[in-house]
């Protein structure tokens, strides 16, 4: 079993296309993410980065192509099922439960039963409380556990959202522009945080901030017009003439 | 149903006669006035079973001056003075002389001249025969229609006589048809005559012709060939009627659709383009209808001659009134609620309550009478279709309004600004467009359109403070069904909902048809939440 | 012990409400039955059904708040569930009339005899049993809400679209119940009830009992709602309200959460309707009118949605005001109601409870005493 899993890539996209009203947002895209790998994705606006995440998480159905997660066809499942299979997603705009405390945010996200009736009668166990405390430490919000999420700064919301994803304990984390709107210090911290997370699970990061990508120091995929333009180390990709042409500029 | 039609026909006939009395009076009147008066007075004498004879005698004189008296007899307005044996017609609250039509003062006790259904039928046929000699072809045609229903074989010589003189092709055709109907009733007619008559009735193809043919099959011992021909004719008529029935349903459906379109088109702008849920939209329609009422009142009291133009005058006024109210609403309430659709819904509902109550306080809770100008009333036949002018006008009007809105949106400078603001508000603002004003005027435009819809609806609906309420849900359904933000969708949505409703009605009844349409739309919205003509795209973050 | 555990979940305001409802349930009937009419504290008999009606409205507003205030689903058709519960109860009361009707038919209600019906339709069977009717009071609205919600939430109809189709739902039911063929008394509805469980509806004791039952059931429903909203599920409901997609990507089935809230809410509305009918003595299709359902929304908004106390306060205040205005200045009532809609949405988005909380925080700040006061409600982000 584990042998088989190690041979199968964690995420496997092949020949994926999707069009909106004739506009091809994703055009014959192929991408493979291995177990424990961290991948950075760059590309100009409209390259299809967010649409790709929509496809992986079940928000958008592809017109053609294969999308496999641990060998399972993701196109047959909806968002909630895919989330429960072990894919967590952070949105471009931080999306947390603003009217709940930080603690409650993490509690709701914590891995466990997603059944409605169990949620009605559920009580918290000591392990759950411990786990939440751990995550609070990781996202550096220990002493603000009872603050309403609405009262957090932009960067703190981003971290809270990452913390909620950790609470879900996913195998694959999709992170959409995590450092947008962050201060430089916060950006550095976030890079650290993501590297820490990637020790135990696979992470896909979409980002524009090249210094952040450099901090991450991982394999980079550059998308353009819905397809892979170039793939490899950051140095390899950023010296690729096609990438310079369409994205980085001369 | 038939009796109602007869009533309508008789009343129209009477109206026409009365209207053209001055011209008909010049028609050949062989009988002397005294002879006429004598026969008219005789109508009041004798038992009821004698009356048909007396009517015939009066009709024999061939004077169309007798028509008024006969009509009064039918309508129970004929009174006789026991003492002087004079007969008078009641007209409103006074009495008039049946021949000179001048008012008379009688102090003696008057007794109503009695009539039963048979008497009335014969009187009607007599009127028809007298009108057949009218110089006005319209009147002759209507007389023929009435005679067709009576189809008495005693009329045959009269018809033959009329056929000789008749020049008008249409009237001639009708006369031939009557002749056919009478021939079929005559058991002693020759087989050839019967076959010819059947052929003519088949060509006529109306419900009445169907009735005559069926009667022929049911009660005569006619030859097998004639029976077979009649049977074939019935089948042919039924088939063509079924086809016309489909067209009639489509017509009714389009007519309903045009009403829905009118009610929804303003909403397509405020809801579809701006995304504002305006629950007071129906009240804008109501304001338009009440504007029409006020315009007609002013015309009635001050400028009676302008009545025919009342709707044309009301249109711009209704647009301004509803538009101004809409403008005020947007400036004072809605602009504070952009981005909060549910709150907008509640606030505008509050406005709708206030507007309803305001109208109720000013005009009272009862229905107001809004008159139809001449050009909006009446109906005409097109093949087997019965089309009323007011519905036809409203259909045309709704399409004109639709085209006008399309033009404004796609061709005018204001439309360009409006589209710019809906697509990218901040960009539009930075290009120097005054977005708050564009919002206000767009909302005013949508409201104004609702106002002119009210002018049209005042012609077919009850004008009461609740007028708007009955359209609001339907309008929303149309816009949502057609696809929000798509005017063509609104057009298609309105028309298809109208037609679907009318096709369901014969099977399910009016109320159930409406319920079914609602249920279908509810299911449809769940299948395609963005409507028929939805814009696709990367879904917005919910 | 469980009740104690439950009680710790309650804020001060909630405890005050529960206790006062219980007190009212005892004192008001007592003041009606035991005190002589000339006594200053005597409650006249005609006020009992009126006040009972207000309590039913409060329960209906509470039901709406559960879906609107907590789950963000603005239903403009909750009157439909209320009316269905009312009809279920009315059918029981009709069957109780028995041979005492005008036509004295032992089984058929008067309107069926009038329509020349020969036998009881199948859907009227069983309503002579009180327990069956009470089961239907929750089952029918619950089932309708389940079917409707299952379709709507599964295909992700949200926001104003949902509001509009809930309104269409109650409108369709309005039209349907107006038809004589439906078998629910058509235009006239169900009325002329005689007794409930063998007690005459005209008797003061019955009226007092019904009032007490309304107050106690309202308290019970309040406790149940409090239990729901303070559970993890309740937190999920509020999470759905503010970040539906986050809930979905966290692995919860948003449609199940919404469906649960919607069905429970419809059942509460059904109970409210069932209590309403014996007290006002009639149920007719007018209860399905979309305008009624929208009025419930304003009760909830006035009190403050997203709190459980708010809708109860709002319903009592607005309906009290309505009774006063329609008697004193009938012309003015709709103006006042309309203005209320506008004013609340513009100036009081969180209702009276929000206003109260605002005053509290300002007072706390000023009096700089660091004493930590348990907040009565959690602040809501603007929609």
Coordinates of N, CA and C in Angstrom, one line a residue, chain C residues 97-224:
Chain C
X97 N -65.4 19.3 15.7 CA -66.7 19.9 15.7 C -67.8 18.7 15.6
X98 N -67.4 17.7 14.8 CA -68.3 16.6 14.7 C -69.7 17.0 14.2
X99 N -70.7 16.4 14.7 CA -72.1 16.7 14.2 C -72.6 18.0 14.6
X100 N -71.8 18.8 15.3 CA -72.4 20.1 15.8 C -72.3 21.2 14.7
X101 N -71.8 20.8 13.5 CA -71.8 21.8 12.4 C -73.1 22.2 11.9
X102 N -73.2 23.2 11.0 CA -74.5 23.7 10.5 C -75.2 22.5 9.8
X103 N -74.5 21.7 9.0 CA -75.2 20.6 8.3 C -75.2 19.3 9.1
X104 N -74.6 19.4 10.3 CA -74.7 18.2 11.3 C -74.3 16.9 10.7
X105 N -73.3 17.0 9.8 CA -72.7 15.7 9.3 C -71.7 15.2 10.3
X106 N -71.8 13.9 10.7 CA -71.0 13.4 11.8 C -69.5 13.5 11.5
X107 N -69.1 13.3 10.2 CA -67.7 13.3 9.9 C -67.3 14.5 9.1
X108 N -68.0 14.8 8.0 CA -67.6 15.8 7.1 C -67.7 17.2 7.7
X109 N -66.7 18.0 7.5 CA -66.8 19.5 7.9 C -67.8 20.1 7.0
X110 N -68.4 21.2 7.5 CA -69.4 21.9 6.8 C -69.1 22.2 5.3
X111 N -67.9 22.8 5.1 CA -67.6 23.2 3.7 C -67.6 22.0 2.8
X112 N -67.3 20.8 3.3 CA -67.3 19.6 2.4 C -68.7 19.3 2.0
X113 N -69.6 19.3 3.0 CA -71.0 19.1 2.7 C -71.5 20.1 1.7
X114 N -71.1 21.3 1.9 CA -71.5 22.4 1.1 C -71.1 22.1 -0.4
X115 N -69.9 21.6 -0.5 CA -69.3 21.3 -1.8 C -69.8 20.0 -2.4
X116 N -70.7 19.3 -1.6 CA -71.3 18.0 -2.1 C -70.3 16.9 -2.1
X117 N -69.3 16.9 -1.2 CA -68.3 15.9 -1.1 C -69.0 14.7 -0.4
X118 N -68.7 13.5 -0.8 CA -69.4 12.3 -0.2 C -68.6 11.8 0.9
X119 N -67.2 11.8 0.8 CA -66.5 11.3 1.9 C -65.2 12.1 2.2
X120 N -64.6 11.8 3.3 CA -63.5 12.6 3.8 C -62.3 12.3 2.8
X121 N -61.6 13.3 2.3 CA -60.4 13.0 1.5 C -59.3 12.3 2.3
X122 N -58.4 11.6 1.6 CA -57.4 10.8 2.4 C -56.6 11.6 3.3
X123 N -56.3 12.9 2.8 CA -55.4 13.7 3.7 C -56.0 14.3 4.9
X124 N -57.3 14.0 5.0 CA -58.0 14.5 6.3 C -58.1 13.3 7.3
X125 N -57.7 12.1 6.8 CA -57.8 11.0 7.7 C -56.8 11.2 8.9
X126 N -57.2 10.7 10.0 CA -56.2 10.7 11.2 C -56.2 12.0 12.0
X127 N -56.8 13.1 11.4 CA -56.8 14.4 12.1 C -57.8 14.5 13.2
X128 N -58.6 13.4 13.4 CA -59.4 13.4 14.6 C -58.6 13.1 15.8
X129 N -57.4 12.6 15.6 CA -56.5 12.2 16.7 C -55.6 13.4 17.0
X130 N -55.6 13.8 18.3 CA -54.8 15.0 18.6 C -53.3 14.7 18.4
X131 N -52.8 13.5 18.8 CA -51.4 13.3 18.6 C -51.0 13.3 17.2
X132 N -51.9 12.8 16.3 CA -51.5 12.7 14.9 C -51.5 14.2 14.3
X133 N -52.5 15.0 14.7 CA -52.5 16.3 14.2 C -51.2 17.1 14.7
X134 N -50.8 16.9 15.9 CA -49.7 17.6 16.5 C -48.4 17.1 15.8
X135 N -48.4 15.8 15.4 CA -47.2 15.3 14.6 C -47.2 16.0 13.3
X136 N -48.3 16.1 12.7 CA -48.4 16.8 11.3 C -48.0 18.3 11.4
X137 N -48.3 18.9 12.6 CA -47.9 20.3 12.8 C -46.5 20.5 12.5
X138 N -45.6 19.6 13.0 CA -44.2 19.7 12.7 C -43.8 19.0 11.5
X139 N -44.4 17.9 11.1 CA -44.0 17.1 10.0 C -44.2 17.7 8.7
X140 N -45.4 18.3 8.5 CA -45.7 18.9 7.2 C -44.8 20.1 6.9
X141 N -44.7 21.1 7.7 CA -43.7 22.2 7.4 C -42.3 21.7 7.3
X142 N -41.9 20.7 8.2 CA -40.6 20.2 8.1 C -40.3 19.5 6.8
X143 N -41.3 18.7 6.3 CA -41.1 18.0 5.1 C -41.0 19.0 3.9
X144 N -41.9 20.0 3.9 CA -41.9 20.9 2.8 C -40.5 21.7 2.8
X145 N -40.1 22.1 4.0 CA -38.8 22.8 4.1 C -37.7 21.8 3.7
X146 N -37.8 20.6 4.0 CA -36.7 19.6 3.6 C -36.6 19.5 2.1
X147 N -37.8 19.3 1.5 CA -37.8 19.1 0.0 C -37.3 20.4 -0.7
X148 N -37.9 21.5 -0.3 CA -37.6 22.8 -0.9 C -36.1 23.1 -0.7
X149 N -35.7 22.9 0.6 CA -34.3 23.2 0.9 C -33.3 22.3 0.3
X150 N -33.7 21.1 0.1 CA -32.8 20.1 -0.5 C -32.5 20.5 -1.9
X151 N -33.5 20.9 -2.6 CA -33.3 21.4 -4.0 C -32.5 22.7 -4.0
X152 N -32.9 23.6 -3.2 CA -32.3 25.0 -3.3 C -30.9 25.0 -2.8
X153 N -30.6 24.4 -1.7 CA -29.3 24.5 -1.1 C -28.3 23.6 -1.9
X154 N -28.8 22.5 -2.4 CA -27.9 21.6 -3.2 C -27.4 22.3 -4.4
X155 N -28.3 23.1 -5.1 CA -27.9 23.8 -6.3 C -27.4 25.2 -6.0
X156 N -27.2 25.4 -4.7 CA -26.5 26.7 -4.2 C -27.2 27.9 -4.6
X157 N -28.5 27.9 -4.5 CA -29.3 29.1 -4.7 C -29.1 29.9 -3.4
X158 N -28.6 31.1 -3.5 CA -28.3 31.9 -2.3 C -28.9 33.3 -2.4
X159 N -28.7 34.1 -1.3 CA -29.0 35.5 -1.3 C -30.4 35.8 -1.8
X160 N -30.5 36.9 -2.6 CA -31.8 37.4 -3.0 C -32.5 36.4 -3.9
X161 N -31.8 35.5 -4.6 CA -32.5 34.5 -5.4 C -33.3 33.6 -4.5
X162 N -32.7 33.2 -3.4 CA -33.4 32.3 -2.5 C -34.6 33.1 -1.9
X163 N -34.4 34.3 -1.5 CA -35.5 35.1 -1.0 C -36.7 35.1 -1.9
X164 N -36.3 35.4 -3.2 CA -37.4 35.5 -4.2 C -38.1 34.2 -4.4
X165 N -37.4 33.1 -4.4 CA -38.1 31.8 -4.6 C -38.9 31.4 -3.4
X166 N -38.4 31.8 -2.2 CA -39.2 31.4 -1.0 C -40.5 32.2 -1.1
X167 N -40.4 33.4 -1.6 CA -41.6 34.2 -1.7 C -42.6 33.6 -2.7
X168 N -42.0 33.1 -3.8 CA -42.8 32.5 -4.8 C -43.5 31.2 -4.3
X169 N -42.8 30.5 -3.4 CA -43.3 29.3 -2.8 C -44.6 29.7 -2.0
X170 N -44.5 30.7 -1.1 CA -45.6 31.0 -0.3 C -46.8 31.5 -1.2
X171 N -46.4 32.2 -2.2 CA -47.4 32.8 -3.2 C -48.1 31.6 -3.9
X172 N -47.4 30.6 -4.3 CA -48.0 29.5 -4.9 C -48.9 28.8 -4.0
X173 N -48.5 28.6 -2.7 CA -49.4 28.0 -1.7 C -50.6 28.8 -1.5
X174 N -50.4 30.1 -1.5 CA -51.6 31.0 -1.3 C -52.6 30.8 -2.4
X175 N -52.2 30.7 -3.6 CA -53.1 30.5 -4.7 C -53.7 29.1 -4.6
X176 N -52.9 28.1 -4.2 CA -53.4 26.8 -4.1 C -54.5 26.6 -3.0
X177 N -54.2 27.3 -1.9 CA -55.2 27.1 -0.8 C -56.5 27.9 -1.0
X178 N -56.4 28.9 -1.9 CA -57.7 29.6 -2.3 C -58.6 28.7 -3.0
X179 N -58.1 27.6 -3.6 CA -59.0 26.8 -4.4 C -59.8 25.9 -3.6
X180 N -61.1 25.8 -3.9 CA -62.0 24.9 -3.1 C -61.6 23.5 -3.3
X181 N -61.1 23.1 -4.5 CA -60.7 21.7 -4.8 C -59.6 21.2 -3.9
X182 N -58.8 22.1 -3.3 CA -57.7 21.6 -2.5 C -58.3 20.9 -1.2
X183 N -59.5 21.2 -0.8 CA -60.1 20.5 0.3 C -59.7 21.1 1.7
X184 N -59.4 22.4 1.7 CA -59.1 23.1 2.9 C -60.0 24.3 3.1
X185 N -61.2 24.2 2.6 CA -62.1 25.3 2.9 C -62.0 26.5 2.0
X186 N -61.1 26.4 1.0 CA -61.0 27.5 0.0 C -60.8 28.9 0.7
X187 N -61.4 29.9 0.1 CA -61.3 31.2 0.6 C -61.6 31.4 2.1
X188 N -62.6 30.7 2.6 CA -63.0 30.9 4.0 C -62.0 30.3 5.0
X189 N -61.3 29.3 4.5 CA -60.4 28.6 5.4 C -61.2 27.7 6.4
X190 N -60.6 27.5 7.5 CA -61.2 26.6 8.6 C -61.6 27.5 9.7
X191 N -62.8 27.4 10.2 CA -63.2 28.2 11.3 C -64.4 27.6 12.0
X192 N -65.0 28.4 12.9 CA -66.2 27.9 13.7 C -65.8 26.7 14.6
X193 N -64.6 26.7 15.1 CA -64.1 25.6 16.0 C -64.9 25.6 17.3
X194 N -65.1 24.4 17.8 CA -65.9 24.3 19.1 C -64.9 24.1 20.3
X195 N -64.2 23.0 20.2 CA -63.4 22.7 21.4 C -62.1 22.0 21.0
X196 N -61.2 22.0 22.0 CA -59.9 21.3 21.8 C -59.7 20.4 23.0
X197 N -59.4 19.1 22.6 CA -59.2 18.1 23.7 C -60.4 18.0 24.6
X198 N -61.6 18.3 24.1 CA -62.8 18.3 24.9 C -63.1 19.5 25.7
X199 N -62.2 20.5 25.7 CA -62.5 21.7 26.4 C -63.0 22.8 25.4
X200 N -64.0 23.5 25.8 CA -64.6 24.5 24.9 C -63.6 25.7 24.7
X201 N -63.5 26.1 23.4 CA -62.5 27.1 23.1 C -63.0 28.5 23.6
X202 N -64.3 28.6 24.0 CA -64.9 29.8 24.4 C -64.6 30.0 25.9
X203 N -64.3 28.9 26.6 CA -64.2 29.0 28.1 C -62.9 29.8 28.5
X204 N -63.0 30.5 29.5 CA -61.9 31.3 30.0 C -60.7 30.4 30.4
X205 N -61.0 29.2 31.0 CA -60.0 28.3 31.4 C -59.2 27.8 30.2
X206 N -59.9 27.5 29.2 CA -59.2 27.0 28.0 C -58.3 28.1 27.4
X207 N -58.8 29.3 27.3 CA -58.0 30.4 26.8 C -56.8 30.7 27.6
X208 N -57.0 30.6 29.0 CA -55.9 30.8 29.9 C -54.8 29.7 29.7
X209 N -55.3 28.5 29.5 CA -54.4 27.4 29.3 C -53.6 27.5 28.0
X210 N -54.3 27.9 27.0 CA -53.6 28.1 25.7 C -52.6 29.2 25.8
X211 N -52.9 30.3 26.5 CA -51.9 31.3 26.7 C -50.7 30.8 27.5
X212 N -51.0 30.0 28.6 CA -49.9 29.5 29.3 C -49.0 28.6 28.5
X213 N -49.7 27.8 27.6 CA -49.0 26.8 26.8 C -48.1 27.6 25.8
X214 N -48.6 28.7 25.3 CA -47.8 29.5 24.3 C -46.6 30.1 25.0
X215 N -46.7 30.6 26.2 CA -45.6 31.2 26.9 C -44.6 30.1 27.2
X216 N -45.0 28.9 27.7 CA -44.1 27.9 28.1 C -43.4 27.3 26.8
X217 N -44.2 27.1 25.8 CA -43.6 26.5 24.6 C -42.6 27.5 24.0
X218 N -42.9 28.8 24.1 CA -41.9 29.8 23.6 C -40.6 29.7 24.4
X219 N -40.8 29.6 25.7 CA -39.6 29.4 26.5 C -38.8 28.1 26.1
X220 N -39.5 27.1 25.9 CA -38.9 25.8 25.5 C -38.2 26.0 24.2
X221 N -38.9 26.5 23.2 CA -38.2 26.7 21.9 C -37.0 27.6 22.0
X222 N -37.1 28.6 22.9 CA -36.0 29.5 23.1 C -34.8 28.7 23.6
X223 N -35.0 27.8 24.6 CA -34.0 27.0 25.1 C -33.4 26.1 24.0
X224 N -34.2 25.5 23.2 CA -33.7 24.6 22.1 C -32.9 25.4 21.2

